[in-house]
Tab-separated table of N, CA and C in Angstrom:
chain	number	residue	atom	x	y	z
A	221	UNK	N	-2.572	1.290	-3.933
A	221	UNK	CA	-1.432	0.931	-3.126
A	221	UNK	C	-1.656	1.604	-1.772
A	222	UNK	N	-1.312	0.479	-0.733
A	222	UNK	CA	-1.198	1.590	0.801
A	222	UNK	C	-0.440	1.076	1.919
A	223	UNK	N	-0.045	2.065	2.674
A	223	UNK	CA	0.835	2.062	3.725
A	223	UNK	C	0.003	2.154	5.063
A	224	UNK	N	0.545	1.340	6.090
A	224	UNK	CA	0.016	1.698	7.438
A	224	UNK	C	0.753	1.851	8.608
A	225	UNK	N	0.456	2.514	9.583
A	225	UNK	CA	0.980	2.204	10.653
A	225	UNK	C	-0.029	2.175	12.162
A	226	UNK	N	0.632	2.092	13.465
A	226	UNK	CA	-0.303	1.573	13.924
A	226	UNK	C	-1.489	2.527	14.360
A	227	UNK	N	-1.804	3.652	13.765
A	227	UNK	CA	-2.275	4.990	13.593
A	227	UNK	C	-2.783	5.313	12.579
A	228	UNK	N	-2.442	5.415	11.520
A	228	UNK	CA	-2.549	5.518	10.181
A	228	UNK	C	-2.846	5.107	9.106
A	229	UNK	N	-3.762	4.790	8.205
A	229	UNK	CA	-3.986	4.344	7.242
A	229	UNK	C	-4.134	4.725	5.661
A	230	UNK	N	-3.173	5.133	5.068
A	230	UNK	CA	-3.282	5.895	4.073
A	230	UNK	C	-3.243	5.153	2.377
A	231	UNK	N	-4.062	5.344	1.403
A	231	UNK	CA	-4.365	4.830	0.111
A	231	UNK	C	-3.803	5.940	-0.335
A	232	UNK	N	-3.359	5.145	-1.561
A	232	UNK	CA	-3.156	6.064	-2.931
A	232	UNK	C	-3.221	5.486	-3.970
A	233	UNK	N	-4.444	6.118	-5.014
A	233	UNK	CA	-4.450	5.505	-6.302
A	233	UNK	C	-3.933	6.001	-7.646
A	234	UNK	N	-3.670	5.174	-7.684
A	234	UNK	CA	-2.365	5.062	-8.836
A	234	UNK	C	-2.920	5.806	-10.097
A	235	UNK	N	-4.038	5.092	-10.380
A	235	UNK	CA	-4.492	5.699	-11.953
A	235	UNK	C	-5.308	7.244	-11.939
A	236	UNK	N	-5.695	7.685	-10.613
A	236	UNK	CA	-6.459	9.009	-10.480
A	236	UNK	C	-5.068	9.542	-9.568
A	237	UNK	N	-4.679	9.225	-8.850
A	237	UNK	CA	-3.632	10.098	-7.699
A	237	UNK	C	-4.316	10.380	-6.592
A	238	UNK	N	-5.651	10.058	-6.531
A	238	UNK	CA	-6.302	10.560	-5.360
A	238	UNK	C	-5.840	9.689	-4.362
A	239	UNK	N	-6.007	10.655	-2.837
A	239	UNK	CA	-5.217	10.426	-1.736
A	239	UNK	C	-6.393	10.329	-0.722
A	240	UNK	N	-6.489	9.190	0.227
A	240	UNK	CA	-7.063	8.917	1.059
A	240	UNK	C	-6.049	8.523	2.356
A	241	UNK	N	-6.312	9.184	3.533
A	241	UNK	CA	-5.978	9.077	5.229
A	241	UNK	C	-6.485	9.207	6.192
A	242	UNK	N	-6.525	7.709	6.716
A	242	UNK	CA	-7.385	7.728	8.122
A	242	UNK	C	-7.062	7.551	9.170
A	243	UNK	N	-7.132	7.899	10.746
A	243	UNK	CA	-6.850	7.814	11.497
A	243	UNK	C	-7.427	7.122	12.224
A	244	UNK	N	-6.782	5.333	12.340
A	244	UNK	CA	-7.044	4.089	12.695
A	244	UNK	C	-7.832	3.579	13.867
A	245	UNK	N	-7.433	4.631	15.058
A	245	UNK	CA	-7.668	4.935	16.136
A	245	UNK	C	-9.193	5.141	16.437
A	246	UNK	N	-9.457	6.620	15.856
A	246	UNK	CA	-10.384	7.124	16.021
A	246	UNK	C	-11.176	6.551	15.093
A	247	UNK	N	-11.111	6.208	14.006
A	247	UNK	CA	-11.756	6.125	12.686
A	247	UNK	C	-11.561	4.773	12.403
A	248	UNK	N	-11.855	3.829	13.394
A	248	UNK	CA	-11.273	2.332	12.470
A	248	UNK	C	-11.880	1.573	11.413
A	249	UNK	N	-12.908	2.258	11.335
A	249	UNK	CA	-13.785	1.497	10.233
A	249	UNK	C	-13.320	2.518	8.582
A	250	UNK	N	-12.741	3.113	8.980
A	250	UNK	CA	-11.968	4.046	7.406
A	250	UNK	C	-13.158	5.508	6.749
A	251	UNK	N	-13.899	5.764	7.445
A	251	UNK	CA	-14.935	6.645	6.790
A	251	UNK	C	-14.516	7.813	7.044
A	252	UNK	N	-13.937	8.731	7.696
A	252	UNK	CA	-13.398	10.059	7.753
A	252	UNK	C	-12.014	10.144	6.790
A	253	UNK	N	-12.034	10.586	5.346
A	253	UNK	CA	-10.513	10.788	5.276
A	253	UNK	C	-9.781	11.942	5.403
A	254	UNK	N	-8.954	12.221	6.325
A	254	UNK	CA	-8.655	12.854	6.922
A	254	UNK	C	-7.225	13.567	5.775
A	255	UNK	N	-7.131	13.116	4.657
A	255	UNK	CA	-6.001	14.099	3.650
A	255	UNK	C	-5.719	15.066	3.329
A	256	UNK	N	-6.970	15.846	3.176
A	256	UNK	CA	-6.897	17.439	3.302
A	256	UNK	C	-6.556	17.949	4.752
A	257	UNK	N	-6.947	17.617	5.727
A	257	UNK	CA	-6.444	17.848	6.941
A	257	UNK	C	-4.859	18.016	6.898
A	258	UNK	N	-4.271	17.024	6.305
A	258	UNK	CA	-2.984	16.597	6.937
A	258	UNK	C	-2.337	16.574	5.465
A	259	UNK	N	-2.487	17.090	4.380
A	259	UNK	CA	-1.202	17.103	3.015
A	259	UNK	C	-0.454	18.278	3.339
A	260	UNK	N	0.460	17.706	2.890
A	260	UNK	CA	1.858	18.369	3.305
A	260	UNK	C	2.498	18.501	4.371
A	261	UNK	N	1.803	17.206	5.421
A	261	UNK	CA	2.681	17.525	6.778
A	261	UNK	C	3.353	16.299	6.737
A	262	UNK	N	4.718	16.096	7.590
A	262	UNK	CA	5.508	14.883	7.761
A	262	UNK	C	4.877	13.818	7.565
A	263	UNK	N	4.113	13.007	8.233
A	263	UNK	CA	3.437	12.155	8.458
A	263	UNK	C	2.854	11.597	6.146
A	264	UNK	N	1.946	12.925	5.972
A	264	UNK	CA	1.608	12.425	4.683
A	264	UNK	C	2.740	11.847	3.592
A	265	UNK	N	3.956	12.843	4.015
A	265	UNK	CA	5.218	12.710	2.637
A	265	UNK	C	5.378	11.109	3.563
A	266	UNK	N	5.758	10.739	4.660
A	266	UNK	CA	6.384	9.561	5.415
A	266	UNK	C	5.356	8.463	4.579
A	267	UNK	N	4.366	8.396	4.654
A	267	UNK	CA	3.664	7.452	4.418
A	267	UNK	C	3.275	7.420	2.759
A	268	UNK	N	3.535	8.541	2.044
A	268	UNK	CA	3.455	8.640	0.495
A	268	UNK	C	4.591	7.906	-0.444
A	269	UNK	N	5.678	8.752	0.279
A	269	UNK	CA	7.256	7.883	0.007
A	269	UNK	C	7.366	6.790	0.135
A	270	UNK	N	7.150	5.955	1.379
A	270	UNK	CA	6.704	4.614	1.311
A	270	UNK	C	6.033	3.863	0.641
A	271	UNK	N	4.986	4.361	-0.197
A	271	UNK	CA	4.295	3.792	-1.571
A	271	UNK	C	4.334	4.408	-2.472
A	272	UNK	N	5.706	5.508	-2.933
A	272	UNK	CA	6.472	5.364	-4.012
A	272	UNK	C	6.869	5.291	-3.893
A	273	UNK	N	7.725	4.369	-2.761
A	273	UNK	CA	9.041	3.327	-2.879
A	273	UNK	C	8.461	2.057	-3.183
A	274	UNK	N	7.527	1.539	-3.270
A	274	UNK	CA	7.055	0.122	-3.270
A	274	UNK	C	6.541	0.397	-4.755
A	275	UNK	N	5.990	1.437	-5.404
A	275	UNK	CA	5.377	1.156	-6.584
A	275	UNK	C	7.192	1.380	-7.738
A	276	UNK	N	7.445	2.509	-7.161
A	276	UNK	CA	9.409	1.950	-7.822
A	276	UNK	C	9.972	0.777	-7.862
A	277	UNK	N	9.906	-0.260	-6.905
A	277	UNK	CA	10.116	-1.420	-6.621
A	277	UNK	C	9.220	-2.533	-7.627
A	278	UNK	N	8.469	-2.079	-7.969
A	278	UNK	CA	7.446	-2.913	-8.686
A	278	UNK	C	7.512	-2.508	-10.157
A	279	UNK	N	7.919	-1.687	-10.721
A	279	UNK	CA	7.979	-0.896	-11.898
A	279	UNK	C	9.600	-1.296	-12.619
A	280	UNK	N	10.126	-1.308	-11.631
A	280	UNK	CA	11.802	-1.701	-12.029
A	280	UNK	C	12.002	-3.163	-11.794
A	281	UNK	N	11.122	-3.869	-11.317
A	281	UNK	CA	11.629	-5.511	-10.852
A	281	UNK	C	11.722	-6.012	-11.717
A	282	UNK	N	13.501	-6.972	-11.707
A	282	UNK	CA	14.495	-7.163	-12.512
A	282	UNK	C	14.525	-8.382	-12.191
A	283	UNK	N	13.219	-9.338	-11.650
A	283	UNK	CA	13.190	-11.052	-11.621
A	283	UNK	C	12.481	-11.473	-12.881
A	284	UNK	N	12.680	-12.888	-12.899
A	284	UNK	CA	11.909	-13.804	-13.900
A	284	UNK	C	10.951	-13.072	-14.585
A	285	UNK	N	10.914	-12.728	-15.834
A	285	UNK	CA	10.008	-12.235	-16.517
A	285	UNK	C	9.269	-13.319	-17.568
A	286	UNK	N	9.724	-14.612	-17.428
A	286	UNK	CA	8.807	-15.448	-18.045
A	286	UNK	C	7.384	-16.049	-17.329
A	287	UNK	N	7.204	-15.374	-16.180
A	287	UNK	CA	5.957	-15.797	-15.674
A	287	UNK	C	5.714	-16.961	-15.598
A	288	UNK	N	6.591	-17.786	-15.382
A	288	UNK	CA	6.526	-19.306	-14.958
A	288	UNK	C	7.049	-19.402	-13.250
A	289	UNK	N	5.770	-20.318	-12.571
A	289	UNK	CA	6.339	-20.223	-11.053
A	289	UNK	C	7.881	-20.778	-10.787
A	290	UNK	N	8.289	-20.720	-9.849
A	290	UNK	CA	9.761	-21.990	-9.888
A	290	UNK	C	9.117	-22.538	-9.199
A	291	UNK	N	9.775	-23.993	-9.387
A	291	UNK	CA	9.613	-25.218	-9.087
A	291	UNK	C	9.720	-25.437	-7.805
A	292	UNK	N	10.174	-24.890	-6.748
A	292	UNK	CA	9.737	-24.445	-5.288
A	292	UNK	C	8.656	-24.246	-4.768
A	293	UNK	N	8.303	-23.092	-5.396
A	293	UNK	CA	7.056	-22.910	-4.739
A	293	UNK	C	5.769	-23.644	-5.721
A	294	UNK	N	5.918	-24.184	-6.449
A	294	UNK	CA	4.823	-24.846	-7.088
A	294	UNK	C	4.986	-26.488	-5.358
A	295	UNK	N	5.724	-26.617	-5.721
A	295	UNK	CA	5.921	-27.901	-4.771
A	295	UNK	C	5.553	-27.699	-3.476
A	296	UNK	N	5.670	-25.922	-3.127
A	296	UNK	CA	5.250	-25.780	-1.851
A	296	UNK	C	3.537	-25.953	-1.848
A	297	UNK	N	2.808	-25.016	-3.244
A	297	UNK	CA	1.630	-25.088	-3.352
A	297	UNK	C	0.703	-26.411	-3.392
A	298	UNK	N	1.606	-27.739	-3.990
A	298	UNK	CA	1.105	-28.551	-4.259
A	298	UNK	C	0.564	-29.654	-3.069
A	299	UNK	N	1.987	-29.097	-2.219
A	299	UNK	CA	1.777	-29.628	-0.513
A	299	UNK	C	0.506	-28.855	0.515
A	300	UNK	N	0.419	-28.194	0.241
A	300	UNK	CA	-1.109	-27.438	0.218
A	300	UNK	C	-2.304	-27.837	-0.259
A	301	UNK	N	-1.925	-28.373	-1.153
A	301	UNK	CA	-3.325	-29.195	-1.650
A	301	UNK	C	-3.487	-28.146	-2.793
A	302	UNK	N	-3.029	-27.296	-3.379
A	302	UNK	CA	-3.373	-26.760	-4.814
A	302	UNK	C	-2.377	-27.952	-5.914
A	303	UNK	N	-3.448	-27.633	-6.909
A	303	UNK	CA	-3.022	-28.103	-8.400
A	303	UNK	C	-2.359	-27.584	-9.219
């Protein structure tokens, strides 16, 4: 899961916890991660919270659990040219 901003690029994986952050700017191709630098400062909790608010959001979602598309968006897909 990850969050960005127009500075920032930060991963977090779910099944290890390991934490990856890069600084977009300087680093746009993602190879410096810069997490140990920067855990525990504003910026890391800002952008951590934000993807455990989205993985909360995903863990508790209280839609259609029969895994059938609705009939909307199949019709949208189909106008697309999918089958």
């Amino acid at each position: 899961m990850s969050a960005r901003t127009a500075d920032w690029s930060y991963i977090y994986h779910t099944e290890s916890e390991n934490r990856e952050l890069y600084d977009r700017r300087r680093d746009p191709t993602e190879q410096e991660n810069q997490w140990d630098d920067h855990e525990g400062s504003e910026l890391a909790s800002r952008l951590h919270d934000s993807v455990e608010t989205r993985i909360e959001r995903i863990e508790t979602d209280e839609g259609d659990e029969s895994g059938e598309v609705p009939s909307d968006v199949t019709n949208q897909l189909k106008a697309l040219g999918y089958q």
